[in-house]
CSV table of C-alpha atoms and ligand atoms in Angstrom, one decimal:
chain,number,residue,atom,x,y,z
A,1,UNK,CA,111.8,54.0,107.4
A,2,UNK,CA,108.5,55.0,105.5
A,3,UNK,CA,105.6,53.9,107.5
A,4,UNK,CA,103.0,52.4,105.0
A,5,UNK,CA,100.0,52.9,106.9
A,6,UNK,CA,100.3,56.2,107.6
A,7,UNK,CA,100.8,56.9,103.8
A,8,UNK,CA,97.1,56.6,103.5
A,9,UNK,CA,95.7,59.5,105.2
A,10,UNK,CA,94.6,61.6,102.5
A,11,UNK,CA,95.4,65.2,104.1
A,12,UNK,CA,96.2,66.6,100.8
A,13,UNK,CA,92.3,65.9,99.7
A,14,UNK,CA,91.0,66.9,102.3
A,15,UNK,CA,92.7,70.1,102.6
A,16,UNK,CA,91.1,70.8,99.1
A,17,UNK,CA,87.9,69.4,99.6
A,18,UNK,CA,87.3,71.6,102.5
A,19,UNK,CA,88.1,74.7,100.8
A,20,UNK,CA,85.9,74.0,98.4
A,21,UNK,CA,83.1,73.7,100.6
A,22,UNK,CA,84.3,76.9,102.9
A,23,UNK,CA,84.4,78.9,99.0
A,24,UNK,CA,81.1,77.6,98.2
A,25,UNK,CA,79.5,78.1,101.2
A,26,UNK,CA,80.7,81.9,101.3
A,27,UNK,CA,80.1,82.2,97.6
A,28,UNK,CA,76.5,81.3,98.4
A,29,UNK,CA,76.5,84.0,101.3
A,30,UNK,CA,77.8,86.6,99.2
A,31,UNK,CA,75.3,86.3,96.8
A,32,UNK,CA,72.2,86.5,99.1
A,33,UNK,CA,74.1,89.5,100.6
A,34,UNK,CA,74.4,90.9,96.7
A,35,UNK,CA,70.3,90.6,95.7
A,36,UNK,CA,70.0,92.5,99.0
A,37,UNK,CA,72.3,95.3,97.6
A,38,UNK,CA,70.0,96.0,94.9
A,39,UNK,CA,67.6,96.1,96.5
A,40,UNK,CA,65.7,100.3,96.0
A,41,UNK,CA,65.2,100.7,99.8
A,42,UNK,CA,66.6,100.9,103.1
A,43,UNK,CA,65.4,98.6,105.8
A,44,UNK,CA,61.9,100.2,107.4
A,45,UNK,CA,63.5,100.8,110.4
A,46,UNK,CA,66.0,103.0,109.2
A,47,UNK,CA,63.4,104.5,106.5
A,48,UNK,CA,62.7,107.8,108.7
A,49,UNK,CA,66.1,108.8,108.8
A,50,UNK,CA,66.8,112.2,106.6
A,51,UNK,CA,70.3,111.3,105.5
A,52,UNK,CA,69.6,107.7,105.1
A,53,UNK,CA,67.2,108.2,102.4
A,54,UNK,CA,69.6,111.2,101.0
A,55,UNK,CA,72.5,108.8,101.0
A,56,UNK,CA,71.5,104.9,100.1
A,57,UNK,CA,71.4,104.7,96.9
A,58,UNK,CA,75.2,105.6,97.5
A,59,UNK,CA,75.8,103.1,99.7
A,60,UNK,CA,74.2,100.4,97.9
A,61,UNK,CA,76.3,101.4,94.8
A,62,UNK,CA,79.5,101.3,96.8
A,63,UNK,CA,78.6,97.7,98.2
A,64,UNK,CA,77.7,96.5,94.6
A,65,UNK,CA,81.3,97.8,93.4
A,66,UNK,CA,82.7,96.1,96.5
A,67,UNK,CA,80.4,92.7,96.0
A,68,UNK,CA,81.7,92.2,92.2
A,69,UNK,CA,85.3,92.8,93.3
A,70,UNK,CA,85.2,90.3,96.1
A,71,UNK,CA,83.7,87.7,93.7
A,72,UNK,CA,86.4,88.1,91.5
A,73,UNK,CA,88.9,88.1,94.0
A,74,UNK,CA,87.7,85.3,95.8
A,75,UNK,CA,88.0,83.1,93.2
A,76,UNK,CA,91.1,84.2,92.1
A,77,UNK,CA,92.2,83.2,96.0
A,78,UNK,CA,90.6,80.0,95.6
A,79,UNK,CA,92.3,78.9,92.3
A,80,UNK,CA,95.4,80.3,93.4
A,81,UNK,CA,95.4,78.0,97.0
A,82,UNK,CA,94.4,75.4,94.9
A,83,UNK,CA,96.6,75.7,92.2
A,84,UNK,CA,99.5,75.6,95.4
A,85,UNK,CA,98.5,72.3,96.7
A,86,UNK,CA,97.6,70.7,93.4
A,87,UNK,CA,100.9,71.3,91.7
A,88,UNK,CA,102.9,71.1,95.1
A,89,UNK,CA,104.2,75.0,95.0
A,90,UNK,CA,105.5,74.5,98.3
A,91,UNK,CA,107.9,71.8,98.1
A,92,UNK,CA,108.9,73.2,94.6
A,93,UNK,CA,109.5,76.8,96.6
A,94,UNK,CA,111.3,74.8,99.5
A,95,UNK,CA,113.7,72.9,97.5
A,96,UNK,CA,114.5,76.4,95.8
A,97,UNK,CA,115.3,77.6,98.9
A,98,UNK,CA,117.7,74.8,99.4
A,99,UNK,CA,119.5,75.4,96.1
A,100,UNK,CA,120.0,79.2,96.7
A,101,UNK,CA,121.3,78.2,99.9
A,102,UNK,CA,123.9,75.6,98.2
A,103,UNK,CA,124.8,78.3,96.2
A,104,UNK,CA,126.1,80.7,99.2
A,105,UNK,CA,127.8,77.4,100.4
A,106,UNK,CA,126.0,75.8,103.0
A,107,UNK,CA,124.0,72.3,103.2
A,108,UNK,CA,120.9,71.0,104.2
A,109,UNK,CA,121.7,71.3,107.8
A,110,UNK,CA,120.9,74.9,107.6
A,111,UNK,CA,117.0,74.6,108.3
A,112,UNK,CA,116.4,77.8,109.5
A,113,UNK,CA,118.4,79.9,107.0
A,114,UNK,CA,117.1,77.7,104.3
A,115,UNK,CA,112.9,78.4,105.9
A,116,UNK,CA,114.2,82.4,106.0
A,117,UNK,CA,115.1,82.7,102.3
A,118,UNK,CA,111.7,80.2,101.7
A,119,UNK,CA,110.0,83.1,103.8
A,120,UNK,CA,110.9,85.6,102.0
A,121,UNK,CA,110.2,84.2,98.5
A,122,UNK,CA,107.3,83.0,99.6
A,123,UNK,CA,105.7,86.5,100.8
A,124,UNK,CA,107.0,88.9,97.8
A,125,UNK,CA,105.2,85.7,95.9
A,126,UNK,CA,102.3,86.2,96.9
A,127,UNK,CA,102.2,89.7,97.0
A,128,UNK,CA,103.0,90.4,93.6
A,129,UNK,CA,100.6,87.7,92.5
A,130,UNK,CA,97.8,89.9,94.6
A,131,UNK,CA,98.9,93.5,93.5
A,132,UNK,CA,96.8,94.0,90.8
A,133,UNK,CA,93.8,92.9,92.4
A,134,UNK,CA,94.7,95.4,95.5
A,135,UNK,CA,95.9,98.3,93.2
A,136,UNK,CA,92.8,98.2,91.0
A,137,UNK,CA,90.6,97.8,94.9
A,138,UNK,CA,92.8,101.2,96.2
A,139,UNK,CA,92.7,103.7,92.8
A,140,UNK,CA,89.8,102.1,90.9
A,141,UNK,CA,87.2,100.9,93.4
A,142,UNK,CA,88.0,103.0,96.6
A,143,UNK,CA,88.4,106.3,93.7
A,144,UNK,CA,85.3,105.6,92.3
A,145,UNK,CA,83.8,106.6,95.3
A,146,UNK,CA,85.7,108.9,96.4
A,147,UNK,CA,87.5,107.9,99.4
A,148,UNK,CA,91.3,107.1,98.5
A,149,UNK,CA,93.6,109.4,99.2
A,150,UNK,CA,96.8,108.1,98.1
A,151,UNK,CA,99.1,108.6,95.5
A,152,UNK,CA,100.7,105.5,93.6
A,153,UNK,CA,103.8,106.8,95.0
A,154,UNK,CA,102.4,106.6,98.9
A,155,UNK,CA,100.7,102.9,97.9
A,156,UNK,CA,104.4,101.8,97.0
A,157,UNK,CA,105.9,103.3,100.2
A,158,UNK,CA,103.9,101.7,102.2
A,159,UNK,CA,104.3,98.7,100.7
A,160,UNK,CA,108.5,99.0,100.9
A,161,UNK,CA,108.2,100.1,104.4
A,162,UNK,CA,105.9,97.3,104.7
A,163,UNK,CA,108.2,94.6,103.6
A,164,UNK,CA,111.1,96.3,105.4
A,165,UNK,CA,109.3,95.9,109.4
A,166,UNK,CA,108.2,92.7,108.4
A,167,UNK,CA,112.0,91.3,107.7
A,168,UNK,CA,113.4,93.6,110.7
A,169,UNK,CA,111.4,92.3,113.0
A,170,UNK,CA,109.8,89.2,111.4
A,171,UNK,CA,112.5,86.9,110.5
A,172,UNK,CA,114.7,87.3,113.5
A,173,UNK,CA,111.5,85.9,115.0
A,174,UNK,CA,110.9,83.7,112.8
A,175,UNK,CA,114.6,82.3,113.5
A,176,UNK,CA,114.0,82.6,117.2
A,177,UNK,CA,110.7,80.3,117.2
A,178,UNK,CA,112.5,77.5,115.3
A,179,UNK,CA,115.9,77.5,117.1
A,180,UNK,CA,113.0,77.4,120.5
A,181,UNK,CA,111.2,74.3,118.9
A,182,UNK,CA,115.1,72.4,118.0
A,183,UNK,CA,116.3,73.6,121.5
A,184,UNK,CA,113.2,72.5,123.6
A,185,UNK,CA,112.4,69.2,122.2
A,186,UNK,CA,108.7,68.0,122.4
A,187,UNK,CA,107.6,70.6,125.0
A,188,UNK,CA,108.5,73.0,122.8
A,189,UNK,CA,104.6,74.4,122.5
A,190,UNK,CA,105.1,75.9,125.6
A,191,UNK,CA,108.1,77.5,125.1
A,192,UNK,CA,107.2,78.7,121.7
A,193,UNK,CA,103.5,80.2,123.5
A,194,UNK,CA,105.2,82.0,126.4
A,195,UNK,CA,107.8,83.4,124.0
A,196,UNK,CA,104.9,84.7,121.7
A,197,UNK,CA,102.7,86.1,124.6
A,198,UNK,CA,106.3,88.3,125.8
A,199,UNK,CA,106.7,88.8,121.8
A,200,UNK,CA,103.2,90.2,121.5
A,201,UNK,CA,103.6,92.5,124.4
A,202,UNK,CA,107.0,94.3,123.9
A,203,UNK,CA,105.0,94.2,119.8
A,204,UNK,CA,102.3,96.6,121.5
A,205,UNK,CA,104.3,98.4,123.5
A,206,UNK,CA,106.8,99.6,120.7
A,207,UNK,CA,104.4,100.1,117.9
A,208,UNK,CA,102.9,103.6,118.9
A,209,UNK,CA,106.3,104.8,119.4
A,210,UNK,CA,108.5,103.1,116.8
A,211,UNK,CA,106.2,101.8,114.0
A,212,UNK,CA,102.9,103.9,113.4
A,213,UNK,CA,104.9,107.0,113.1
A,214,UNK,CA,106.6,105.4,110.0
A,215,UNK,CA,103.6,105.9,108.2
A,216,UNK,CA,101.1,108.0,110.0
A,217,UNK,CA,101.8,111.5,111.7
A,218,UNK,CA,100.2,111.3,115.2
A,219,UNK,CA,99.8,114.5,117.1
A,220,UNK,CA,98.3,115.8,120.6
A,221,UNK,CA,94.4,116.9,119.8
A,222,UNK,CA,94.8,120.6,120.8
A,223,UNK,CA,93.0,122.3,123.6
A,224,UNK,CA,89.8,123.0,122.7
A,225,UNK,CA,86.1,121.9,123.7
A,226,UNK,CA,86.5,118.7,121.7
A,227,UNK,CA,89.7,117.7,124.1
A,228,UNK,CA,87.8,118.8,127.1
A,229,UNK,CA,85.1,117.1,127.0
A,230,UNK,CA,86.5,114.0,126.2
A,231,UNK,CA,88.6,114.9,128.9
A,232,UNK,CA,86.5,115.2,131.5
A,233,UNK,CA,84.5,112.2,130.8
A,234,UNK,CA,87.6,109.9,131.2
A,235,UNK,CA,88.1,111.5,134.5
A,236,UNK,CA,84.4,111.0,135.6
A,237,UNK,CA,84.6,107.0,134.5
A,238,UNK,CA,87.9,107.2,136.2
A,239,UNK,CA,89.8,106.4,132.8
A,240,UNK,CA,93.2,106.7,133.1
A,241,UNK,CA,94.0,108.7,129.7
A,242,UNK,CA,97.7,109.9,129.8
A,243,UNK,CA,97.6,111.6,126.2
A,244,UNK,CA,95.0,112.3,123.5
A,245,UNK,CA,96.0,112.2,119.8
A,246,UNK,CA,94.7,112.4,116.6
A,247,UNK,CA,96.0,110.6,113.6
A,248,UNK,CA,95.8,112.0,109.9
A,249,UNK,CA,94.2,108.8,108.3
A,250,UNK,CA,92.9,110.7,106.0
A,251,UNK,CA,96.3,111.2,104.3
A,252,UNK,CA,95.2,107.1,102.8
A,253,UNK,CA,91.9,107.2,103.0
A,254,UNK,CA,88.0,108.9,103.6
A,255,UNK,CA,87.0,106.1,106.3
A,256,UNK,CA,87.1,107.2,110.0
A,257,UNK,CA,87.3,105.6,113.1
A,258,UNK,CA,88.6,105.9,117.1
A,259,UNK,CA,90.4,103.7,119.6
A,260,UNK,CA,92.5,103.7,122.7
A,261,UNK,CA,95.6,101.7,123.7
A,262,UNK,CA,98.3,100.8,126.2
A,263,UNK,CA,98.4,98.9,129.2
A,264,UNK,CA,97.5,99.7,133.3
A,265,UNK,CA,97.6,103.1,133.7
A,266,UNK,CA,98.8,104.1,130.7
A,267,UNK,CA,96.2,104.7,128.0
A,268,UNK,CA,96.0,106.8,125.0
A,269,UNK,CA,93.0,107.4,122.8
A,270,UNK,CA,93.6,108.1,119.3
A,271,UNK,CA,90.8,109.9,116.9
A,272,UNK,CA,91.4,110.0,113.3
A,273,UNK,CA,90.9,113.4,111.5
A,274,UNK,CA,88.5,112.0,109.2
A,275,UNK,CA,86.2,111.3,112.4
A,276,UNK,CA,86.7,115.0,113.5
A,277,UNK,CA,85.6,116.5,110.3
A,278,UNK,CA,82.7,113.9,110.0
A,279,UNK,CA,81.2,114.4,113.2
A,280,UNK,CA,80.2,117.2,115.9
A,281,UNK,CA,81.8,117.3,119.2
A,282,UNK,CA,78.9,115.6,121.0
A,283,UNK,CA,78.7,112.6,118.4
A,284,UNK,CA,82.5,112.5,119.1
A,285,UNK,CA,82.6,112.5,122.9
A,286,UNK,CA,79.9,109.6,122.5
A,287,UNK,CA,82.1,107.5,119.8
A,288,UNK,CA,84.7,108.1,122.9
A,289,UNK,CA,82.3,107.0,125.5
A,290,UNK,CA,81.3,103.6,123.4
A,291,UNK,CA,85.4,103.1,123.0
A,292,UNK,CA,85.7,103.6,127.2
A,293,UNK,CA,82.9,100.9,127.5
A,294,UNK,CA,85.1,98.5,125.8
A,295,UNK,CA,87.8,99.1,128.6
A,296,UNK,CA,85.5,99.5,131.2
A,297,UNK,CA,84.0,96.1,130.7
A,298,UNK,CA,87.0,94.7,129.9
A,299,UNK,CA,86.5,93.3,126.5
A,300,UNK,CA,89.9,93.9,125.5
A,301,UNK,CA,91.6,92.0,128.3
A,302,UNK,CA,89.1,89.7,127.4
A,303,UNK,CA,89.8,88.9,124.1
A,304,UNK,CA,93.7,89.0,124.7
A,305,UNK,CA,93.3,86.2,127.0
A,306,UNK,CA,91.0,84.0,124.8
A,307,UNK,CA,93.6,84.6,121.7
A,308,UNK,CA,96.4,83.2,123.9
A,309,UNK,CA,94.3,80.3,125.2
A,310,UNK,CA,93.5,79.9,121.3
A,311,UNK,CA,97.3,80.0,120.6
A,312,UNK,CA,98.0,77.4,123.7
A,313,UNK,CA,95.8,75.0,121.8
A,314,UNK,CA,97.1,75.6,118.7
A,315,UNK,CA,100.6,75.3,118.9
A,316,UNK,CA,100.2,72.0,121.6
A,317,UNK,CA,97.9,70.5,118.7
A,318,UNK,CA,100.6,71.3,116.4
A,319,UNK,CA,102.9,69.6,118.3
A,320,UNK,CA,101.6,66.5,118.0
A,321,UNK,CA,101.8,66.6,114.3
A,322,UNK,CA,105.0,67.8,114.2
A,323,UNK,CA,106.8,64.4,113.4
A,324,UNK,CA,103.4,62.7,111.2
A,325,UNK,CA,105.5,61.8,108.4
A,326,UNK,CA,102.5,61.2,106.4
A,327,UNK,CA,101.5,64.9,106.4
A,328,UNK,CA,104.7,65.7,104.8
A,329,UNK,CA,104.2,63.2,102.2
A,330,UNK,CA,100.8,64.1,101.5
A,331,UNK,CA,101.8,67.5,100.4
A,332,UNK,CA,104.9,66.3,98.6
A,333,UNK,CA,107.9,66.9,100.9
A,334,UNK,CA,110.4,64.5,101.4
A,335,UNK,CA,112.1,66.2,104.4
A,336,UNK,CA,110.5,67.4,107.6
A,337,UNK,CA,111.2,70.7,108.4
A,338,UNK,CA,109.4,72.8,111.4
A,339,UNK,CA,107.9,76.0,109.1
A,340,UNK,CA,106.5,73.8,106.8
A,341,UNK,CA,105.2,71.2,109.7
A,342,UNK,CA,103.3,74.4,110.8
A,343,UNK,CA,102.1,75.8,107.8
A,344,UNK,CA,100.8,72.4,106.7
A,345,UNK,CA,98.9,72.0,110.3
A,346,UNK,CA,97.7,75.3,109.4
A,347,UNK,CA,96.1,73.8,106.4
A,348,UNK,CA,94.4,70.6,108.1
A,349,UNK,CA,93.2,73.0,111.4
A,350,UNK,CA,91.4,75.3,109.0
A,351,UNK,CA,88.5,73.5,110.2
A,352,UNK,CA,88.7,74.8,113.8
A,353,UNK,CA,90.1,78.3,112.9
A,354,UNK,CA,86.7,78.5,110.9
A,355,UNK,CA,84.6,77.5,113.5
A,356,UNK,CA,86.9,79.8,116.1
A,357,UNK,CA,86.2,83.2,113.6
A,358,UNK,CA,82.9,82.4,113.6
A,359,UNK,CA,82.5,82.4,117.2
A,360,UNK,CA,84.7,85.3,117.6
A,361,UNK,CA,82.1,87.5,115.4
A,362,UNK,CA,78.9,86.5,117.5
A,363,UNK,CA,81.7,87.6,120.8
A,364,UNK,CA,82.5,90.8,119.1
A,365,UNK,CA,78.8,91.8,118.3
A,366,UNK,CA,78.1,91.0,121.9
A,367,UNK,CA,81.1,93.2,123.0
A,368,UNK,CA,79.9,96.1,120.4
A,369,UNK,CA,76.1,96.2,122.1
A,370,UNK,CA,77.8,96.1,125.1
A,371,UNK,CA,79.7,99.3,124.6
A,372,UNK,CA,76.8,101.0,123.2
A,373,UNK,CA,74.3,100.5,126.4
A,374,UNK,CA,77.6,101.7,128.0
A,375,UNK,CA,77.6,104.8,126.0
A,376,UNK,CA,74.1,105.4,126.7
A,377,UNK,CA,74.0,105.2,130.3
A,378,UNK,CA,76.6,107.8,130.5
A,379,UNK,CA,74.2,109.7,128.8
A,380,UNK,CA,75.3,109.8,125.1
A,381,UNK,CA,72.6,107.8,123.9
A,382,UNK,CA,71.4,110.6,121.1
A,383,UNK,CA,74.2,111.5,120.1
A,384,UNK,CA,75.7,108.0,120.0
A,385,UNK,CA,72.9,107.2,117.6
A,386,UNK,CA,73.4,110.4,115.3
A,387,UNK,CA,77.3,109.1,115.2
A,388,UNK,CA,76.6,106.1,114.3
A,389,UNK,CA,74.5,107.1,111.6
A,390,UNK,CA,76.5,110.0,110.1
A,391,UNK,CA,79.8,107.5,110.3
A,392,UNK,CA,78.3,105.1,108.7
A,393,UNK,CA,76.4,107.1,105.9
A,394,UNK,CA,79.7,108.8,105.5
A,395,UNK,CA,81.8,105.7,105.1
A,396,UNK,CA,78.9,104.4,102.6
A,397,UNK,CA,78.5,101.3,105.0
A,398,UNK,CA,76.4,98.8,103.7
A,399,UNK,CA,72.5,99.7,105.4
A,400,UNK,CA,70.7,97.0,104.2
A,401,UNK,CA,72.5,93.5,105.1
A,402,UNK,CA,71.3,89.7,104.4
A,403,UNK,CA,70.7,88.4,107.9
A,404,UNK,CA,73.1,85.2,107.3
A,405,UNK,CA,75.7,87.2,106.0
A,406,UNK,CA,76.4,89.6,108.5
A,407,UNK,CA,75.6,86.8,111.3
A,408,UNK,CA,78.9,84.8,109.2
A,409,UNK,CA,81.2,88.0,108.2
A,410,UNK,CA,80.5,90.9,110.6
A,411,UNK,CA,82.6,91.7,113.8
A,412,UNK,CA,80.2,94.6,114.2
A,413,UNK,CA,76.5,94.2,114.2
A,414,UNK,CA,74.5,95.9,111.6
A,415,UNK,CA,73.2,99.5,112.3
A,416,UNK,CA,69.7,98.9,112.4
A,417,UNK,CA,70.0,96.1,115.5
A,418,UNK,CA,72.9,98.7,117.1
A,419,UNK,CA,70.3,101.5,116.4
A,420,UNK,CA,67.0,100.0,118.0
A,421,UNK,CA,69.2,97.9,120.6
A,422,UNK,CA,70.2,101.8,122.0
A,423,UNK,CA,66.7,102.4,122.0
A,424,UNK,CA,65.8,99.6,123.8
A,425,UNK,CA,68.0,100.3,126.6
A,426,UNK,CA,66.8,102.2,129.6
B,1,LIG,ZN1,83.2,99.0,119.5
């Protein structure tokens, strides 16, 4: 029976009339954030700084390169989405899916082998439509300015290896999900949520062991002063560090970093080599000490918790779309099946996810000063501060920002506001 009424909600329009106003609006962002980066000087408070002044006409370069590239890319995104929904991509890709199926000799009835092979199409799709834009980002843009590190052979690698995980282990739970939703009936967003939340933890757990070593080489830090002191400050905090590696990220790429992982008593921290050469062993231990504060104050439990409560909502929401026949329509399917039920949701709750990001941003920030008064009442504040300005001079980090779009695209606040937020702390 086709419902006539519902056949009038337009979810197809505005799908793309929202986009359009999320692209403009970012557009608009991007181009206040581009007149800042050519701009000739640094922000006053960061104008005393040695190896600022050295260093930012670098930086601005590199941001420029990265501004122009992100135009063009975006709008390539944005014509591309549209292009999908306009000409109905998806229910051309779906029934394709079917066919291939009847091929092998099964029917219709075969929903999840049928949203498996869509899957798959779907995914080498769109990342061959996207590999020139990321191969010209990787060896022309990243090149320029000296920080990639691969080989076109590596870049191809990881994308195999890439491909090769993500069907291992992504379509099997892919399968799973859907068979929960068929078995379980219109509870089925709780089912689906606990089985994600077990998903996501047995995910973390194996990944050091089983997946980062597929395409990084992760070693113990070797005794030293470095490993010492880092060290003994977990033991004073009461941080308990099981092992300490360091991982050769600069085998892809000049960019450095830290972290720690792992759950109760079982943590790891990992440095990347890149870091080690960048920085001295003080500036180091304080990176560390800014990382513990992040444990210490429990922002990573913290946003675990909000991302399940997040995926609660979402997948109930979902579920009470699941059987809106007119959302199908709208898009041009004829059939209902559960992958497409979800990725068309997807489409009509990118109002929310938009709002969510944003407010996940201002959370981080919060979470990032947080760390950094940490940092500095253990005593690293002058060294913290050095860190943060050799990492980000040596990263070429964008120094002079437009207020509005940092405040919309940055999980980390700028270094000027980290910088005189240490200061201000006693
Ligand atoms: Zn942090």
């Amino acid at each position: 029976m086709i419902d006539e009424s519902a056949q009038d909600t337009p979810y197809k329009e505005f799908v793309l009339a929202f986009s359009w106003v999320v692209y403009t609006f970012e557009q608009y962002l991007s181009v206040r954030q581009y007149r800042k980066l050519h701009e000739p000087h640094p922000p006053k408070s960061l104008q005393d700084i040695e190896e600022v002044r050295e260093k930012f006409r670098k930086t601005q370069e590199y941001g420029l390169d990265k501004a122009k590239f992100e135009f063009v890319s975006a709008l390539f995104g944005q014509i591309q989405s549209t292009c999908m929904i306009v000409f109905d991509i998806l229910p051309w890709l779906w029934n394709l899916s079917g066919e291939w199926l009847a091929y092998a000799g099964y029917g219709p009835d075969h929903e999840i082998t049928q949203s498996l092979i869509f899957t798959v199409i779907l995914t080498l799709l769109s990342h061959l439509i996207s590999l020139p834009l990321s191969l010209y980002f990787t060896f022309v843009i990243e090149e320029r300015h000296g920080f990639n590190k691969m080989s076109l052979g590596l870049f191809f690698m990881d994308m195999i290896k890439g491909f090769l995980i993500a069907g291992i282990i992504g379509l099997p739970i892919l399968s799973l999900v859907l068979q929960i939703v068929k078995w379980s009936g219109k509870n089925f967003y709780l089912y689906v949520w606990i089985f994600m939340i077990i998903f996501t933890f047995i995910y973390l757990t194996i990944y050091p062991t089983f997946i980062q070593p597929l395409f990084n080489k992760v070693t113990l830090l070797p005794e030293g002063e470095l490993r010492g002191q880092i060290e003994a400050l977990a033991s004073r905090i009461n941080f308990p560090l099981k092992k300490l590696y360091v991982i050769d990220g600069s085998k892809r790429s000049g960019h450095s970093n830290a972290y720690f992982y792992g759950f109760f008593k079982n943590k790891r921290i990992v440095l990347f080599d890149t870091l080690i050469e960048q920085a001295n062993n003080g500036e180091i231990v304080a990176i560390v000490g800014h990382e513990l504060g992040h444990w210490y104050l429990n922002h990573t439990v913290k946003i675990l918790i909000i991302y399940q409560i997040h995926n609660f909502l979402l997948f109930f929401v979902f579920s009470q779309f699941i059987n809106n026949t007119s959302l199908y329509r709208s898009f041009g399917f004829e059939t209902q099946p559960i992958l497409i039920g979800f990725m068309l949701f997807q489409l009509i709750y990118a109002p929310v996810e938009n709002v969510v990001a944003f407010l996940m941003n201002i959370l981080s920030r919060k979470h990032e000063f947080e760390a950094d008064a940490y940092a500095k009442k253990l005593g690293y504040g002058v060294q913290l501060r050095s860190g943060l300005i050799k990492i980000q001079i040596k990263n070429l980090g964008n120094l002079n920002n437009d207020p509005w779009y940092s405040a919309y695209h940055f999980s980390h606040p700028p270094l000027p506001e980290r910088l005189s937020a240490i200061e201000k702390i006693d």
